[in-house]
Coordinates of C-alpha atoms in Angstrom, one line a residue:
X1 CA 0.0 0.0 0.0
X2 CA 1.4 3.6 -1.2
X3 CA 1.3 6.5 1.3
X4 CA -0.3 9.4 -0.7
X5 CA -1.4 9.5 -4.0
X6 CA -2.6 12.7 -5.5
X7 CA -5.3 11.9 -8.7
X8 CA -6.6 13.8 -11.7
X9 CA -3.7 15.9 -12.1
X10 CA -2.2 18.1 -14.9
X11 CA 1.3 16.4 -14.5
X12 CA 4.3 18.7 -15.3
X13 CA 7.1 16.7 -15.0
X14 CA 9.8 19.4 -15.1
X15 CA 11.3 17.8 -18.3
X16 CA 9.9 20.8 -20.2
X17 CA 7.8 18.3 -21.7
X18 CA 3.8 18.9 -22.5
X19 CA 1.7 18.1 -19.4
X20 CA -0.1 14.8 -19.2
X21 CA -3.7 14.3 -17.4
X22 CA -2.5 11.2 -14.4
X23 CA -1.6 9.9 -11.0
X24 CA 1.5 10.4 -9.0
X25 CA 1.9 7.4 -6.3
X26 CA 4.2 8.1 -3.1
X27 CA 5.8 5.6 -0.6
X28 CA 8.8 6.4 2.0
X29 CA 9.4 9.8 0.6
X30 CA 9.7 9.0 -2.3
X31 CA 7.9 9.1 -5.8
X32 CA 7.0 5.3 -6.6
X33 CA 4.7 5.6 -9.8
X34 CA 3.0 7.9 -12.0
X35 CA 0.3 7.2 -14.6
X36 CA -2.9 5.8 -14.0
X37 CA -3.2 4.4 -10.6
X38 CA -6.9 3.6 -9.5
X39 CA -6.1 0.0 -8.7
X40 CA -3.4 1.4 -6.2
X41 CA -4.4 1.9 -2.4
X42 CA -3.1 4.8 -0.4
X43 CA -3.0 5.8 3.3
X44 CA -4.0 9.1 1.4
X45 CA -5.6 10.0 -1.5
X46 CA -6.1 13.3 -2.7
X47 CA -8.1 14.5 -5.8
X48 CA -6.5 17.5 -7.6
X49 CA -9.2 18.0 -9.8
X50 CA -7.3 19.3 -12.9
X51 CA -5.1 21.3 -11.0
X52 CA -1.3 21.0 -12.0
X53 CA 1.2 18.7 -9.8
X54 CA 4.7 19.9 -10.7
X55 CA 8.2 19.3 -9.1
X56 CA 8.4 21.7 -5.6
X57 CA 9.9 24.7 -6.5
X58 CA 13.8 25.5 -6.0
X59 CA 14.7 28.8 -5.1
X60 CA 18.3 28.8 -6.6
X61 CA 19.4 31.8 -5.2
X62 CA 18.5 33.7 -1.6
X63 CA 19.6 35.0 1.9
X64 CA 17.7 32.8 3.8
X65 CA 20.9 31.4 6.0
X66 CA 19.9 32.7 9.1
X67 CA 16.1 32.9 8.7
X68 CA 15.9 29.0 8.1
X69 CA 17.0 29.0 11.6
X70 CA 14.9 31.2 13.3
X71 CA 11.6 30.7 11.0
X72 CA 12.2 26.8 10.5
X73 CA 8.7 26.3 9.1
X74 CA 9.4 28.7 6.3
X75 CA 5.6 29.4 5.7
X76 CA 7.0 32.1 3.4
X77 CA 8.7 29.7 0.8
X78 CA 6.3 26.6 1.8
X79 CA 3.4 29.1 1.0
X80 CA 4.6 29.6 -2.7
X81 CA 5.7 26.1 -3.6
X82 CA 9.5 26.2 -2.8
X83 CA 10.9 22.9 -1.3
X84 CA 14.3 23.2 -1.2
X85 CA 16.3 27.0 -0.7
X86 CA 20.4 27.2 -1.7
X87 CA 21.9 30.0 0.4
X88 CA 25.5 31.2 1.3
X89 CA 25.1 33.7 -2.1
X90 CA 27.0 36.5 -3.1
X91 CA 30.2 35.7 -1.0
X92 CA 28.0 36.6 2.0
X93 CA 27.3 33.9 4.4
X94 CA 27.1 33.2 8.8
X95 CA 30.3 30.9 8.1
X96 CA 33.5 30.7 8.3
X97 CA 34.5 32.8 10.9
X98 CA 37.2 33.4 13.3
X99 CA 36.6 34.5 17.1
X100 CA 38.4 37.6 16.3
X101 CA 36.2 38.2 13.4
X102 CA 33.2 37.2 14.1
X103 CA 31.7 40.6 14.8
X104 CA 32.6 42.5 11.7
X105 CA 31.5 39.2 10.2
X106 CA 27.8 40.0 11.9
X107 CA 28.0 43.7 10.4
X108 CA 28.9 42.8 7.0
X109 CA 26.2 40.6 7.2
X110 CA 23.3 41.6 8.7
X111 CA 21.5 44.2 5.9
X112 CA 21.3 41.1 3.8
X113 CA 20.8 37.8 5.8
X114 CA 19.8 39.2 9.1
X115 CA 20.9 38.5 12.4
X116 CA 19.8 35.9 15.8
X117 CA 19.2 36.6 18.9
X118 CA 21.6 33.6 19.9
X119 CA 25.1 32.9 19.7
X120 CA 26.1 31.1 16.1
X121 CA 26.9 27.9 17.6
X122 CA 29.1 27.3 14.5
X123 CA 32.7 28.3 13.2
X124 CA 33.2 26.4 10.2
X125 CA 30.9 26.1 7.3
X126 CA 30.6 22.4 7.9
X127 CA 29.2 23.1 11.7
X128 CA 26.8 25.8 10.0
X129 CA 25.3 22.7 7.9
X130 CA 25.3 20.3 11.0
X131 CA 22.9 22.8 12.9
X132 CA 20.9 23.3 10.0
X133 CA 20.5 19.3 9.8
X134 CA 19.8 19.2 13.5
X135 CA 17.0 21.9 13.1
X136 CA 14.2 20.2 11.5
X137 CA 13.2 22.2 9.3
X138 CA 10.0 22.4 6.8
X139 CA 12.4 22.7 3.4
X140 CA 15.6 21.5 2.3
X141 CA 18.5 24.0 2.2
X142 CA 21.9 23.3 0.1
X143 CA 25.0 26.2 0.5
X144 CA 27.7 27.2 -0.9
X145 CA 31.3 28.8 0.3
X146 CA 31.1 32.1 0.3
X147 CA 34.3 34.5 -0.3
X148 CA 33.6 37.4 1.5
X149 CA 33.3 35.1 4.7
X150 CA 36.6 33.5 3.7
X151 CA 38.5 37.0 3.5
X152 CA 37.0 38.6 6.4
X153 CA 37.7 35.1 9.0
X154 CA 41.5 35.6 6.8
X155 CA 42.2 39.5 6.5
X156 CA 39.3 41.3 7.8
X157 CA 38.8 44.4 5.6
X158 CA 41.9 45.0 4.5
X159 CA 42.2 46.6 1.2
X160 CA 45.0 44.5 -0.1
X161 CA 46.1 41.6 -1.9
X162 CA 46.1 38.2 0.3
X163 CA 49.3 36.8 0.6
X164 CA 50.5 33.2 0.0
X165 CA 49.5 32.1 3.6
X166 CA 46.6 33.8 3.7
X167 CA 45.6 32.4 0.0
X168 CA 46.0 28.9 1.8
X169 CA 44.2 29.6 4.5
X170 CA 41.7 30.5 2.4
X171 CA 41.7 27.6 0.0
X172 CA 41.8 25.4 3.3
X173 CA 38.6 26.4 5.0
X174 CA 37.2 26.5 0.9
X175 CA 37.9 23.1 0.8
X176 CA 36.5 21.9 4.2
X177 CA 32.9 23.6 2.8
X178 CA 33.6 21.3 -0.4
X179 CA 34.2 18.0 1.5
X180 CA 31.4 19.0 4.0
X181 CA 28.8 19.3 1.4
X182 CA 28.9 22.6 0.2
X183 CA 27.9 23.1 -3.8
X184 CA 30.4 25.6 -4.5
X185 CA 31.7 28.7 -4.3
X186 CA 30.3 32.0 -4.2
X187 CA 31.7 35.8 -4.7
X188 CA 30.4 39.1 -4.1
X189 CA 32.9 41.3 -6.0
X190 CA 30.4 44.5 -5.7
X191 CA 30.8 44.0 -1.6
X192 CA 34.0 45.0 0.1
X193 CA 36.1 43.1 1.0
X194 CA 35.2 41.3 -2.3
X195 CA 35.4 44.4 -4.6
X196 CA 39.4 44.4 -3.1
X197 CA 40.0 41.0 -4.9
X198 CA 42.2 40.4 -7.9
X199 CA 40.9 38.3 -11.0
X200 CA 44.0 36.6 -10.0
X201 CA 43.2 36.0 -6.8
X202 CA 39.9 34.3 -7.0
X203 CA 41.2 32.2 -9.8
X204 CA 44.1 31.2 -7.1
X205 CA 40.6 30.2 -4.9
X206 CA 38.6 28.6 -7.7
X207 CA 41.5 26.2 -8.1
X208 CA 40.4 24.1 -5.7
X209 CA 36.8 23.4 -6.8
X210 CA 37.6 20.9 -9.8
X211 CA 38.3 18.4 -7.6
X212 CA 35.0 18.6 -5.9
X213 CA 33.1 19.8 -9.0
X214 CA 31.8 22.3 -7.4
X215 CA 30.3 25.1 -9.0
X216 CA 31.4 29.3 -9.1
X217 CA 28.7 31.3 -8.6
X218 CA 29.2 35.2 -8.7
X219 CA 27.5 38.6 -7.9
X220 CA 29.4 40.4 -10.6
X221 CA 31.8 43.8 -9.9
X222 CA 29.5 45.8 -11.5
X223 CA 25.7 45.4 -13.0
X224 CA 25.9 49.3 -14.4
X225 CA 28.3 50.9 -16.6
X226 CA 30.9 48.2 -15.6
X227 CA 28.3 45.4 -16.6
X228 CA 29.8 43.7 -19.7
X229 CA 33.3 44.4 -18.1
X230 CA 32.5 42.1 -14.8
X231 CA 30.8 39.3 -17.0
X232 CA 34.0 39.0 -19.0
X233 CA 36.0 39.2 -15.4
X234 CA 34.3 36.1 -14.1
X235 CA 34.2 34.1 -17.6
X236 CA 38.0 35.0 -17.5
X237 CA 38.2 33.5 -14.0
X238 CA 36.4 30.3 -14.7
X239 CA 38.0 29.5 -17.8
X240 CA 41.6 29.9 -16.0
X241 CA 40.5 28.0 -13.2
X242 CA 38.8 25.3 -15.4
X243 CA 35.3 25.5 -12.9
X244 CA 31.8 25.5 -14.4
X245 CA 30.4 29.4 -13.7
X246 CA 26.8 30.7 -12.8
X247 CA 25.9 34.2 -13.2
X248 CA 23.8 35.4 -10.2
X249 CA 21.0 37.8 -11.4
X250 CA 21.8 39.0 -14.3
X251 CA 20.5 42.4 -15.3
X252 CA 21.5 45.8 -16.5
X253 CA 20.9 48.5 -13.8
X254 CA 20.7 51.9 -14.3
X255 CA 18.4 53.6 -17.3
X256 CA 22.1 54.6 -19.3
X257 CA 22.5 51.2 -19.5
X258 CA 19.2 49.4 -20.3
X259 CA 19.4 47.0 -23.5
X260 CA 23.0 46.2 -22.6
X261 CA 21.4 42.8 -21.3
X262 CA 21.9 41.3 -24.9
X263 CA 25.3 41.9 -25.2
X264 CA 25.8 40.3 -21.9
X265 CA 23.7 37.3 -22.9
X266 CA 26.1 37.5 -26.3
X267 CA 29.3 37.4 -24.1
X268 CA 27.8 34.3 -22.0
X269 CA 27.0 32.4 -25.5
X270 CA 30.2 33.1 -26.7
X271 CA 31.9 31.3 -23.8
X272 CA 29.6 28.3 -24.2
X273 CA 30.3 28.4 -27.6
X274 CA 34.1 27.6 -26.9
X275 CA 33.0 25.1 -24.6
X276 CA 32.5 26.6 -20.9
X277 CA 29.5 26.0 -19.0
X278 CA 28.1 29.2 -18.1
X279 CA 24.8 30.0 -16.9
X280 CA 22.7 33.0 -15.4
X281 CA 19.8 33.8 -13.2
X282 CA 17.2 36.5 -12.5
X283 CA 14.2 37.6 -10.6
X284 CA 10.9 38.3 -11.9
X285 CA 10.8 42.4 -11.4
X286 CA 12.1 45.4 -12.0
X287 CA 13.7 46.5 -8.9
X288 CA 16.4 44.9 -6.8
X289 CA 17.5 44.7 -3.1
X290 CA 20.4 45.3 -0.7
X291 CA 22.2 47.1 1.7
X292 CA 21.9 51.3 1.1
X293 CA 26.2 51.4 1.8
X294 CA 26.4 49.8 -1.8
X295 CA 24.9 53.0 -3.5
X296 CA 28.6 54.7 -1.7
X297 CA 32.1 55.4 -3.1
X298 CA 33.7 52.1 -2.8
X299 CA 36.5 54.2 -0.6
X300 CA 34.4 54.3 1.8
X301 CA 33.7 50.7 2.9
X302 CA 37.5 50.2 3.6
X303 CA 37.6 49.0 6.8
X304 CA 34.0 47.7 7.8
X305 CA 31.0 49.2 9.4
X306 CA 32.9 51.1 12.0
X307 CA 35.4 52.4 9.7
X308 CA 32.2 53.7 7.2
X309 CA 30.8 55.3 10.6
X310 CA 33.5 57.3 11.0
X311 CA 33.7 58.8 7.5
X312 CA 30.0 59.5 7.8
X313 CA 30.2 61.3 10.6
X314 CA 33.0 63.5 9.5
X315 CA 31.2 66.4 8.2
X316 CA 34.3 67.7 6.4
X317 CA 34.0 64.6 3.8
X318 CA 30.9 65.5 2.5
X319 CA 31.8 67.8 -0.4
X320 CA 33.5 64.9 -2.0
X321 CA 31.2 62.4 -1.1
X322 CA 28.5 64.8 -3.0
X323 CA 30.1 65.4 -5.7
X324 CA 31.3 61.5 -6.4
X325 CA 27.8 60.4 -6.5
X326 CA 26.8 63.5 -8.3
X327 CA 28.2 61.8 -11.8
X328 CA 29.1 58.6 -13.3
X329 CA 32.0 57.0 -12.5
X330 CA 34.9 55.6 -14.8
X331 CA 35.7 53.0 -12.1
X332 CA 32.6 51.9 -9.9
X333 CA 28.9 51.8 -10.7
X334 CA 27.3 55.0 -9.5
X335 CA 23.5 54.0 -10.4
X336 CA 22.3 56.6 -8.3
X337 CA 23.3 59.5 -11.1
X338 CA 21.6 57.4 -13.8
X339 CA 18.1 56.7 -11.7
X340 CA 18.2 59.3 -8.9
X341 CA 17.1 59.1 -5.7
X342 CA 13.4 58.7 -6.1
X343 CA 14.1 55.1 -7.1
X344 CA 16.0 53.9 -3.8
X345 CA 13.1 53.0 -1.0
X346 CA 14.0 52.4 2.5
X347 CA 12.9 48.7 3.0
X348 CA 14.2 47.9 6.5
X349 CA 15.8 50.4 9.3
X350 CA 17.3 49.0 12.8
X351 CA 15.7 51.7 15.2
X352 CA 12.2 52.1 16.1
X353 CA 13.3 56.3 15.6
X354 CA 13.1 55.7 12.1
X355 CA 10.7 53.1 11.5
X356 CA 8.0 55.8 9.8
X357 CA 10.9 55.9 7.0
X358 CA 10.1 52.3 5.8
X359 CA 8.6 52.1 2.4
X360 CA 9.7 56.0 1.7
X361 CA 12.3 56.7 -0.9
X362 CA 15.4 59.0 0.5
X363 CA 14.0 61.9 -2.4
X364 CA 10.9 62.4 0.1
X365 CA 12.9 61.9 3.5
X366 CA 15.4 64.3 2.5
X367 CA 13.3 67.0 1.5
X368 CA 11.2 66.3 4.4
X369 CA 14.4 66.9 6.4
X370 CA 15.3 69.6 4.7
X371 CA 18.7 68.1 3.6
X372 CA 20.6 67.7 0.3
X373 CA 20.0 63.8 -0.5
X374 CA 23.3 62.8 0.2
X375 CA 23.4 64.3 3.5
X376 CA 20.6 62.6 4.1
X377 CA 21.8 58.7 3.6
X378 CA 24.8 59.3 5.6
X379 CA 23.2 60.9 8.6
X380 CA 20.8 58.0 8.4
X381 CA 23.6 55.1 8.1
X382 CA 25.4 56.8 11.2
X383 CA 21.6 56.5 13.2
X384 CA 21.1 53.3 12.0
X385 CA 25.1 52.4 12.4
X386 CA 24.9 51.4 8.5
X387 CA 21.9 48.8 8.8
X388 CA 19.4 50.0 6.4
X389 CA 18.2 47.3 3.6
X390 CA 16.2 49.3 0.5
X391 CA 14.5 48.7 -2.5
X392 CA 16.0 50.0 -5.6
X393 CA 14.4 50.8 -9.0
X394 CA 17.3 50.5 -11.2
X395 CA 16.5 48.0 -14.2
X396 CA 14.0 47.4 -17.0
X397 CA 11.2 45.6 -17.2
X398 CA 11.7 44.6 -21.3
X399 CA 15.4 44.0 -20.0
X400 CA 13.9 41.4 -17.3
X401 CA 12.0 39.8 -20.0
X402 CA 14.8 39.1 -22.1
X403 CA 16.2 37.2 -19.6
X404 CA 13.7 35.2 -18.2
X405 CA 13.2 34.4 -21.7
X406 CA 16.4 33.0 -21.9
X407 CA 17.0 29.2 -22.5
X408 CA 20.3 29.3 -20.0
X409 CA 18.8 31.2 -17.6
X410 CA 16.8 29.9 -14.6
X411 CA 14.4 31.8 -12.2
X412 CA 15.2 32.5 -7.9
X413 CA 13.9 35.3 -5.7
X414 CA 17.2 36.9 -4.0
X415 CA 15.5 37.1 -1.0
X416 CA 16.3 39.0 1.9
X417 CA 15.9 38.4 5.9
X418 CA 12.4 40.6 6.5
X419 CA 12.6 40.6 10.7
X420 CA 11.4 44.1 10.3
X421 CA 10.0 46.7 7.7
X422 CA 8.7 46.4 3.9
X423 CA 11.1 43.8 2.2
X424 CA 11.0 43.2 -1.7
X425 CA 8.0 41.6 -2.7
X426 CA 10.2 38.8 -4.3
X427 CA 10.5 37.3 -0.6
X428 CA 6.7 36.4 -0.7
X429 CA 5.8 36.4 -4.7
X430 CA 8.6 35.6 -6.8
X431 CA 7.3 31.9 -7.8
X432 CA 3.1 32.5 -8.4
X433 CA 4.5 35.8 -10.0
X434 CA 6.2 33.3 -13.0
X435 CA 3.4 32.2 -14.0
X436 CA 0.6 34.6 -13.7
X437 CA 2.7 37.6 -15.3
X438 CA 5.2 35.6 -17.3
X439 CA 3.0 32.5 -18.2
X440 CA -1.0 33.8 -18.1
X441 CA -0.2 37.6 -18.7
X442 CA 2.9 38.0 -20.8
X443 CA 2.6 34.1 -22.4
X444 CA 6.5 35.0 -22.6
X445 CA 7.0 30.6 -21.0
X446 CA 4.8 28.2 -21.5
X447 CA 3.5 26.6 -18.0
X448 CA 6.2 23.5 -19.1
X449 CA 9.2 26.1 -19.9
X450 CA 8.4 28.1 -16.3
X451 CA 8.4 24.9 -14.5
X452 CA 11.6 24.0 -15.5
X453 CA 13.2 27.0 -15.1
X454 CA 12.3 26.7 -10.9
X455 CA 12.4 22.7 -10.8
X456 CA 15.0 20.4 -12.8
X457 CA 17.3 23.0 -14.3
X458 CA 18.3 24.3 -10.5
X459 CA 18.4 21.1 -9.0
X460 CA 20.5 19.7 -12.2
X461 CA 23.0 23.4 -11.8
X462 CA 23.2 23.4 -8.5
X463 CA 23.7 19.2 -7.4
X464 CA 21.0 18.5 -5.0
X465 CA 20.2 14.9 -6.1
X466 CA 17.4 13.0 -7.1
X467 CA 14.7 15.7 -7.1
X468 CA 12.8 18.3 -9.4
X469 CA 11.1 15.8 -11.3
X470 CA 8.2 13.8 -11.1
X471 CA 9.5 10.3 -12.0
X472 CA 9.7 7.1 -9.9
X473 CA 12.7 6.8 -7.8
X474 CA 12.8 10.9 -7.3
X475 CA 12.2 12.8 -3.7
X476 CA 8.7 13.6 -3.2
X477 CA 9.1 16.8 -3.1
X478 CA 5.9 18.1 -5.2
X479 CA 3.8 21.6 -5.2
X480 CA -0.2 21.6 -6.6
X481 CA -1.7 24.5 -8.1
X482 CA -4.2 26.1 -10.3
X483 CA -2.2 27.5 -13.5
X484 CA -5.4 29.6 -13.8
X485 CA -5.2 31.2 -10.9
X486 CA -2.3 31.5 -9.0
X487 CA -1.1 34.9 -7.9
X488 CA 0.9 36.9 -6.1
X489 CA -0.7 39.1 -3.8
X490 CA 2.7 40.8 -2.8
X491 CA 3.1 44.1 -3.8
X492 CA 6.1 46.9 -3.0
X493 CA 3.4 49.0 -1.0
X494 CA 2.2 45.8 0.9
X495 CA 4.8 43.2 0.8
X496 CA 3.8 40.7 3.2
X497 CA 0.9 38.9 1.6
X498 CA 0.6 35.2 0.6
X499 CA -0.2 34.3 -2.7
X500 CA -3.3 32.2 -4.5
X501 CA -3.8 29.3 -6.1
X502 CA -1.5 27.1 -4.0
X503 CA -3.3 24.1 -2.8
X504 CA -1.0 21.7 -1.4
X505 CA 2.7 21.3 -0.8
X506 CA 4.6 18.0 -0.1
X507 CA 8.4 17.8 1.5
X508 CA 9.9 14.0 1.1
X509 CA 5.6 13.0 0.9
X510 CA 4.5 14.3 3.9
X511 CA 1.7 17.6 3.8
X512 CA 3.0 20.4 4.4
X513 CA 1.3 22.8 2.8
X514 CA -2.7 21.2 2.7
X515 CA -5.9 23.3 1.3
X516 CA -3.4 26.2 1.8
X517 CA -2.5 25.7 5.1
X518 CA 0.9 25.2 6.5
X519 CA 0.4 21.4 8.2
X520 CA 3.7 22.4 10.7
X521 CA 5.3 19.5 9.0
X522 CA 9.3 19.8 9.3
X523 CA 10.2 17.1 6.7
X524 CA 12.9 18.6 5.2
X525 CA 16.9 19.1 5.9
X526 CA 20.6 19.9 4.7
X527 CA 21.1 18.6 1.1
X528 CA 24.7 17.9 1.1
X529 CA 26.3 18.2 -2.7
X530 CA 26.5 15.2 -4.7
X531 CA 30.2 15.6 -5.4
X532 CA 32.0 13.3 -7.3
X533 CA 36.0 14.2 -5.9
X534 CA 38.5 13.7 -8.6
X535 CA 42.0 12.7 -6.7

């Protein structure tokens, strides 16, 4: 006797293949059969009356590294069909770190991924993954390695090259991540201490990932003026190192630089062309998410969050300061010239002092303050001691299209932490919001194309096993919904809303999402990279 099966479905197998009207049959967590099973008896059966049955989603690419911990139902995710989150992104992760360290770690941290109220029981990123394993958790989460962890547990913020020990102390903690599990590597060149780091260097770092085939991820130097420059940076780096690279949101930000995403789509062609396995990812809007120091002169990150602290409060910097992010830069990305300050939105502040500012771009606070913009964002970094997350309207939406359209590219949220405030509307909407803009609105996918794009093309990039299709033998890991009318309800003005159209969620073949409602179910766990080490 099977444990659930779910009848009358629109099967989407994640293939890419047309759908096909049958039954999916689950025993022991796992998918047993699929096709007509009315003869077969279940502990469960649900009708889905027409509704699809597709692979859970896989959101390739958020923060989520310390909210898993605190939130470990994850109604958010559950809620929209994601099974299975990979964190540790953009070189920022909760591990490796060094005693010493460990609080400008938490700094460099916290806009993005948030903090705890506990003490990180964990050092090394292979402890990080044994706590999430022990947490019980309602999804499955895989990580990578992330750089900027790396440099900062090495060198701190120092604005320098790493030397030869410090490379190796590098590669070293790199490699216990590898043989621990991790899925590969990430950077966050746009982040210092990232944006201090050679080509050179990272290659040095990427050397050790072939033997773990592990994969390079990267937040790119610059997504602005510097865009096509930074793609051909990390193409340079994997094809030295000899590492398969993915291209973490891929856009074009800032309205001078709109359309430029088909040139960087050219470049990533041409490298597959000559062999190199590249790939990309992107969300499914027009605006994009982070900390407000990464709208600054790079200058004056040196040194970490008490070092920035200091040249915001000094009064006698400001001319410069105005005046650098009063015109593009030859060097950095200054997107704020191009799209102005009525396009950054405070998302999340630390203080209840400032709270009222949430959801406000710094155009209206400033002139409510009476104060030149840039005054404005400094005086509120040193009040908020530089943790402010915004909301930044910086790409188009024919340039998003064109990617989501693309064959190589697959679909993830880059969501933030949201403890406090208005986060992006991605954290809450990004997977209904693929197929009712981009499916029933746009018909840019069809419902088979989208469900690949969030089911067996991440699970195939990223190494987490035997999951993201329907097929016998494959985790049970399965989402049900109405192609006709799911939805997301989450909007930039009122960001914390469910969607529609989810019916039921299943982790491993246990409910966990059922009629909608999160069944408190903690079936899922630590996917550990399927790594085939070549000695």
């Amino acid at each position: 006797m099977l444990d659930l099966i779910l009848t009358n479905g629109r099967i989407v197998d994640g293939t890419g293949n047309p759908w096909f009207l049958g039954d999916v049959g689950v025993k022991d967590g796992q998918i047993v059969a699929v096709g007509s099973l009315s003869e077969q008896e279940a502990g469960k059966v649900i009708d889905v009356h027409r509704q699809v049955i597709s692979p859970g989603f896989i959101d390739g690419h958020c923060h989520s590294d310390l909210m898993i911990l605190d939130h470990p139902f994850s109604e958010i995710k559950i809620q929209q069909g994601v099974t299975t989150e990979v964190v540790g992104n953009c070189g920022l992760a909760p591990a490796p770190f060094v005693k010493s360290n460990a609080e400008l770690l938490k700094s460099y941290i916290q806009p993005v991924i948030g903090k705890t109220s506990w003490d990180w029981p964990w050092e090394t990123v292979g402890q990080y993954m044994e706590t999430v394993a022990a947490s019980q958790i309602s999804e499955h989460i895989a990580t990578y390695v992330a750089h900027g962890a790396l440099r900062i547990a090495v060198m701190g913020f120092a604005k320098r090259p790493a030397t030869s020990a410090e490379l190796q102390l590098m590669k070293q903690m790199l490699e216990e991540g590898l043989k621990a599990g991790a899925i590969g590597f990430s950077i966050g060149l746009l982040y210092a201490p990232g944006s201090y780091t050679t080509k050179e260097e990272i290659a040095e770092l990427c050397s050790v990932l072939p033997k773990y085939n592990g994969l390079f991820s990267t937040h790119i130097r610059g997504e602005g003026n510097n865009l096509l420059p930074s793609i051909k940076e990390v193409i340079w780096i994997a094809e030295k190192a000899g590492v398969s690279l993915h291209i973490s949101h891929l856009k074009a930000a800032g309205k001078s630089n709109w359309g430029k995403v088909l040139e960087a789509l050219e470049l990533v062609e041409d490298a597959r062309a000559r062999g190199m396995d590249v790939t990309c990812d992107v969300y499914p809007y027009n605006a994009g998410s982070t900390s407000l120091t990464t709208v600054l002169p790079p200058w004056m990150l040196e040194g970490g969050i008490d070092s920035l602290l200091e040249v915001t409060g000094d009064k006698s910097l400001r001319p410069r300061i105005r005046e650098e992010l009063s015109r593009e830069q030859p060097d950095w990305d200054n997107l704020v010239s191009s799209t102005g300050w009525q396009s950054v939105f405070i998302s999340t502040v630390h203080t209840e002092a400032n709270r009222s500012l949430e959801g406000k771009h710094i155009a209206e606070i400033s002139e409510a303050r009476g104060q030149h913009p840039v005054d404005c964002v400094l005086d509120l970094l040193n009040e908020e001691e530089g943790r402010i997350t915004i909301v930044y309207f910086h790409m188009s939406d024919e340039d998003v299209k064109q990617v989501i359209g693309y064959e190589k590219s697959l679909i993830a949220s880059d969501s933030l932490t949201c403890e406090t405030g208005k986060p992006h509307p991605r954290l809450y909407g990004t997977f209904p919001r693929v197929f009712a803009k981009y499916v029933r609105e746009d018909r840019l996918l069809s419902l088979e194309q989208a469900v690949r794009k969030i089911t067996s093309f991440p699970v195939q990039r990223f190494k987490l096993g035997k999951r993201g299709l329907i097929v016998p033998g494959y985790a049970a890991d399965l989402a049900v919904f109405d192609p006709d009318t799911i939805q997301d309800l989450a909007t930039f003005e009122q960001p914390r809303q469910y969607p529609e159209g989810i019916s039921h969620v299943f982790v491993k073949g246990k409910p966990t999402l059922l009629h909608g409602q999160h069944t408190h179910a903690r079936e899922g766990g630590l996917i550990r990279a399927q790594h085939q080490c070549q000695h």
